[in-house]
C-alpha atoms as an extended CHARMM CRD file, in Angstrom:
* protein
*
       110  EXT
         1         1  UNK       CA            190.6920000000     -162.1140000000      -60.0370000000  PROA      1               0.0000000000
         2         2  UNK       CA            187.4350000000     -163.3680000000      -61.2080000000  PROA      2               0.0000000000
         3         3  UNK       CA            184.8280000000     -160.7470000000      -59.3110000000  PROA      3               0.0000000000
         4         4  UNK       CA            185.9960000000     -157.6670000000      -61.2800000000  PROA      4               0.0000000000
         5         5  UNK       CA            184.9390000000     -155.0420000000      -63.7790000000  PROA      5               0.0000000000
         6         6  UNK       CA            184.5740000000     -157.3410000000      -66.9330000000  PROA      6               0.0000000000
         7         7  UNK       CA            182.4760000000     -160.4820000000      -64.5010000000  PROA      7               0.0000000000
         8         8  UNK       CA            180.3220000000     -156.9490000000      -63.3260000000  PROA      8               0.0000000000
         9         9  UNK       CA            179.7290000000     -155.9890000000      -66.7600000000  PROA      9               0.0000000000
        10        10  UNK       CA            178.9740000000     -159.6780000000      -67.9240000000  PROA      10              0.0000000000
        11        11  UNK       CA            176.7230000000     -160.1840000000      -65.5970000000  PROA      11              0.0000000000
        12        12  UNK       CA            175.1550000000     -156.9500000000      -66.3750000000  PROA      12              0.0000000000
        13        13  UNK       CA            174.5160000000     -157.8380000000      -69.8970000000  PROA      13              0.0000000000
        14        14  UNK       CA            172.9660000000     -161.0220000000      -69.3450000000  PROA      14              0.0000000000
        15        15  UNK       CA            170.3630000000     -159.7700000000      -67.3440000000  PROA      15              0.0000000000
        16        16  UNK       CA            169.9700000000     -157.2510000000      -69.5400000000  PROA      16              0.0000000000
        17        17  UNK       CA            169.6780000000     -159.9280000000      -72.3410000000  PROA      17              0.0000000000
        18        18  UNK       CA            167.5980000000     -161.9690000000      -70.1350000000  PROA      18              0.0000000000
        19        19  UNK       CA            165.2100000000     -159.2080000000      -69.5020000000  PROA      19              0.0000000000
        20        20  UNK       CA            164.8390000000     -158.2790000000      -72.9530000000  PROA      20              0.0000000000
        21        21  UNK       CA            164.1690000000     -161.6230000000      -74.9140000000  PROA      21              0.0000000000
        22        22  UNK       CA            162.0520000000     -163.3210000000      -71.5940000000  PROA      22              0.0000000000
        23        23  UNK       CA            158.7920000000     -162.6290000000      -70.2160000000  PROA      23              0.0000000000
        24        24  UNK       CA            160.8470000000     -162.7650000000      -66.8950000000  PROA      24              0.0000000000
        25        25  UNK       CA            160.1430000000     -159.0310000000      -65.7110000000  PROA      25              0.0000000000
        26        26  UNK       CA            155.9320000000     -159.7850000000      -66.5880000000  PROA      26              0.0000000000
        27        27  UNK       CA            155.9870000000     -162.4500000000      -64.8100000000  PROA      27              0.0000000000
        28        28  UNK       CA            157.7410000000     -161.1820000000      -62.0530000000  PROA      28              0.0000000000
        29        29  UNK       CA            155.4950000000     -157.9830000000      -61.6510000000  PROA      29              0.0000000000
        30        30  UNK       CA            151.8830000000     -160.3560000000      -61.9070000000  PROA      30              0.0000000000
        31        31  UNK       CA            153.4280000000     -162.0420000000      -59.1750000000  PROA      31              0.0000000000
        32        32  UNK       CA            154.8040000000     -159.0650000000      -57.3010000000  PROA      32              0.0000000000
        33        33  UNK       CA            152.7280000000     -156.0900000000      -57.8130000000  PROA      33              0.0000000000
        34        34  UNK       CA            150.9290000000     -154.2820000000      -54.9700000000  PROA      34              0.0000000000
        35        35  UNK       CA            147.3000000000     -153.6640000000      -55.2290000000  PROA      35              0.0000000000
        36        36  UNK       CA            146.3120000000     -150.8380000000      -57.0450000000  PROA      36              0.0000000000
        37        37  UNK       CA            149.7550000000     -150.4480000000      -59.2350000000  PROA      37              0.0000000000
        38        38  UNK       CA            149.8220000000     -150.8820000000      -63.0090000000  PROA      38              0.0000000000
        39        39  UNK       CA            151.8160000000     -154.4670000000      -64.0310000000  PROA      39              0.0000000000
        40        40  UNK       CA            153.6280000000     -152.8220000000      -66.9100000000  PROA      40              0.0000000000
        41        41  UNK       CA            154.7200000000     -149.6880000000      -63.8660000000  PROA      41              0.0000000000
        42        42  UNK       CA            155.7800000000     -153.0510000000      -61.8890000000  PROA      42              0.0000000000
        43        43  UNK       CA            157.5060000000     -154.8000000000      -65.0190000000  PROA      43              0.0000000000
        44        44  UNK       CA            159.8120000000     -151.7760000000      -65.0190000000  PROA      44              0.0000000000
        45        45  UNK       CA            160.7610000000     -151.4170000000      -61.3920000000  PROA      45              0.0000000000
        46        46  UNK       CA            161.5610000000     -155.1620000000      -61.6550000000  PROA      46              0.0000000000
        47        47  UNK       CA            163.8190000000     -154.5610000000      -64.7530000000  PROA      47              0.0000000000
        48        48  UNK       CA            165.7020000000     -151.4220000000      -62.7270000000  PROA      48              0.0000000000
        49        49  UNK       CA            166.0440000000     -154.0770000000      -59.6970000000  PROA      49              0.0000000000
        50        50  UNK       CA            167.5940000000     -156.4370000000      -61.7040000000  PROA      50              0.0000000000
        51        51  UNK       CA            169.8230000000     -154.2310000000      -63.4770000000  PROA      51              0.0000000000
        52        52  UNK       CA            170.7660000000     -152.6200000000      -60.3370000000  PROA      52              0.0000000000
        53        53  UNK       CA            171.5630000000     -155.9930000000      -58.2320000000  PROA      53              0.0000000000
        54        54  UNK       CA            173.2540000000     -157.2460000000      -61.1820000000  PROA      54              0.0000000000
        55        55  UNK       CA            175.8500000000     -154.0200000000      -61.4000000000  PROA      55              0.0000000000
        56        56  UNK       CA            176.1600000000     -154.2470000000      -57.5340000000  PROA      56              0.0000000000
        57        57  UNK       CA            176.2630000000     -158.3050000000      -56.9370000000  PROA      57              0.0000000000
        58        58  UNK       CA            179.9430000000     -158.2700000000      -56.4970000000  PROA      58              0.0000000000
        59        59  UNK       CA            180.6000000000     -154.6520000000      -55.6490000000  PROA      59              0.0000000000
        60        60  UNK       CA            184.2420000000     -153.9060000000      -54.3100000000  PROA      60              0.0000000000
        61        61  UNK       CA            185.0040000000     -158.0650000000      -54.0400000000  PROA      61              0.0000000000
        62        62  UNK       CA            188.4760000000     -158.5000000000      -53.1350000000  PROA      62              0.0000000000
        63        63  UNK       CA            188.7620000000     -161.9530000000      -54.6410000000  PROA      63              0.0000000000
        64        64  UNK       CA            188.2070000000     -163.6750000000      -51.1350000000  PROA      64              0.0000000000
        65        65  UNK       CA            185.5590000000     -166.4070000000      -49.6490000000  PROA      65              0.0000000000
        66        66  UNK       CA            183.7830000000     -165.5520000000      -46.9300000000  PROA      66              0.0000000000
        67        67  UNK       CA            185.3490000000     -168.4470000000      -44.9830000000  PROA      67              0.0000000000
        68        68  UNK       CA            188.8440000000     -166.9370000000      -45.3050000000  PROA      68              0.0000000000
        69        69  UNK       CA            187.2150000000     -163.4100000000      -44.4860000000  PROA      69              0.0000000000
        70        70  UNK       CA            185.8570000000     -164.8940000000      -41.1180000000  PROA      70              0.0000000000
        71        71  UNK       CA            188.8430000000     -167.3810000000      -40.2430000000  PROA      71              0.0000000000
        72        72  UNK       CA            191.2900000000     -164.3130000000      -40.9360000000  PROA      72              0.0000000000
        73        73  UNK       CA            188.8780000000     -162.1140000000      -38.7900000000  PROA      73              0.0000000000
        74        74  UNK       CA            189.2360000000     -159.6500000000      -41.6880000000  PROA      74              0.0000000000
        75        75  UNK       CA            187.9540000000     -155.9380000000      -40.7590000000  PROA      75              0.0000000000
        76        76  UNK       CA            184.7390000000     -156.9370000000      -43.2360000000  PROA      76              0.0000000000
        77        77  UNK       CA            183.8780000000     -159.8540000000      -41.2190000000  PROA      77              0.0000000000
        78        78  UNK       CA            183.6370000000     -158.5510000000      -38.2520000000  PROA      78              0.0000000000
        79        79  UNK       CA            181.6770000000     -155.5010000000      -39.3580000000  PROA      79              0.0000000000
        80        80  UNK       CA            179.3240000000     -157.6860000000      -40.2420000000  PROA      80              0.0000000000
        81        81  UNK       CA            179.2820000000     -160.2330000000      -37.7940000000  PROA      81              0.0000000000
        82        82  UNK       CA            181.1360000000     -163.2740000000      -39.6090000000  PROA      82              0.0000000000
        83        83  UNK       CA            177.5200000000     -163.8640000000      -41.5940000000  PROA      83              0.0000000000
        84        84  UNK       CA            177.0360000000     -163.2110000000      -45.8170000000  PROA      84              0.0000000000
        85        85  UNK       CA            180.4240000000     -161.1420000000      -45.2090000000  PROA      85              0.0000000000
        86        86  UNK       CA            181.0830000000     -159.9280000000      -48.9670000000  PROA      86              0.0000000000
        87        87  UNK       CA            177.5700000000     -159.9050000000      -49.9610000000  PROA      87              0.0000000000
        88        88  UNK       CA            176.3330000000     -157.5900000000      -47.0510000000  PROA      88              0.0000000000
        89        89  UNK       CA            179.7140000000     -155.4760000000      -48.3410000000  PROA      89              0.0000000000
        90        90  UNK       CA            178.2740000000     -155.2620000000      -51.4360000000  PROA      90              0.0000000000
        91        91  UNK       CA            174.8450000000     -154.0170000000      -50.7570000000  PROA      91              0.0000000000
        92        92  UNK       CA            176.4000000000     -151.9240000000      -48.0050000000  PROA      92              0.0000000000
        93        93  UNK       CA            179.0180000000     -150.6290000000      -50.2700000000  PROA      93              0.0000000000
        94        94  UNK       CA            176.4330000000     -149.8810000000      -53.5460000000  PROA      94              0.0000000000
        95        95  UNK       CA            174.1000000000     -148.1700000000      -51.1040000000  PROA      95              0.0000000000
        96        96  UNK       CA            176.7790000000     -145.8520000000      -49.7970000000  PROA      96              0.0000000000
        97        97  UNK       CA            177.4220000000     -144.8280000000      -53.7520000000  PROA      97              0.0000000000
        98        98  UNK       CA            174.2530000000     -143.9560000000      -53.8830000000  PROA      98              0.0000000000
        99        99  UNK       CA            173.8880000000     -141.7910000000      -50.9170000000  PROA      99              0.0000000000
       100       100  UNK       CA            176.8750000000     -139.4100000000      -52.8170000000  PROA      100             0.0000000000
       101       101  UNK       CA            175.9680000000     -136.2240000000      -53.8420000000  PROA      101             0.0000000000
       102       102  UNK       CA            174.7810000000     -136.7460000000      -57.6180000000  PROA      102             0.0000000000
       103       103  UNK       CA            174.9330000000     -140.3430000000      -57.3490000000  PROA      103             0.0000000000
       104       104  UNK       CA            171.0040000000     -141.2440000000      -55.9650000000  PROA      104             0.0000000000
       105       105  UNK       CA            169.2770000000     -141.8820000000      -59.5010000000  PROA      105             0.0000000000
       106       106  UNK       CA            166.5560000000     -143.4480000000      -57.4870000000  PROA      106             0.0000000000
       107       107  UNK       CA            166.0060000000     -140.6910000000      -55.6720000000  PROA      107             0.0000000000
       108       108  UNK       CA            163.0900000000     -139.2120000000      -58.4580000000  PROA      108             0.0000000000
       109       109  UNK       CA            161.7490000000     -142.2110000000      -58.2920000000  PROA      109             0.0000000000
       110       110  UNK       CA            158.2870000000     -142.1740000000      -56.3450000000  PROA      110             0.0000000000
């Protein structure tokens, strides 16, 4: 299927790449930051984001549409009331990773 390992890590690298040879975090963080917080602190929460949606945009995809998900009324689709089915999975899924023991690398974070 397409939405596996090598699309993740793609995807992954081209933010990465994007990040890297674009102003796109700056600008992002001018835009973004809350009073009082340094744009360059900002600039690197947006680059973590962005890294961190990117590894997580397709998290656990089976390989199926949404459609088929809610016409089948697949287990998913129902969880999450027939609406954004495999992209609320995928949030939902990441952010269950990250409440594992060991796992919460944001949890330092302040």
């Amino acid at each position: 299927p397409y939405h596996n390992r090598v699309h993740a890590a793609s995807v992954l690298h081209a933010t990465h790449a994007l990040l890297e040879q674009t102003d796109l975090a700056e600008a992002a963080a001018a835009a973004l930051c809350w009073e009082g917080t340094e744009t360059g602190r900002c600039a690197q929460i947006v680059r973590l984001a962005s890294l961190l949606a990117a590894a997580a945009h397709d998290f656990e995809h089976r390989g199926l549409t949404n459609d088929y998900l809610v016409r089948t009324c697949d287990s998913r689709a129902i969880c999450y009331n027939d609406q954004h089915v495999n992209e609320n999975h995928h949030v939902a899924a990441a952010f269950a990773v990250l409440q594992r023991p060991g796992c919460d690398f944001l949890a330092g974070l302040p």
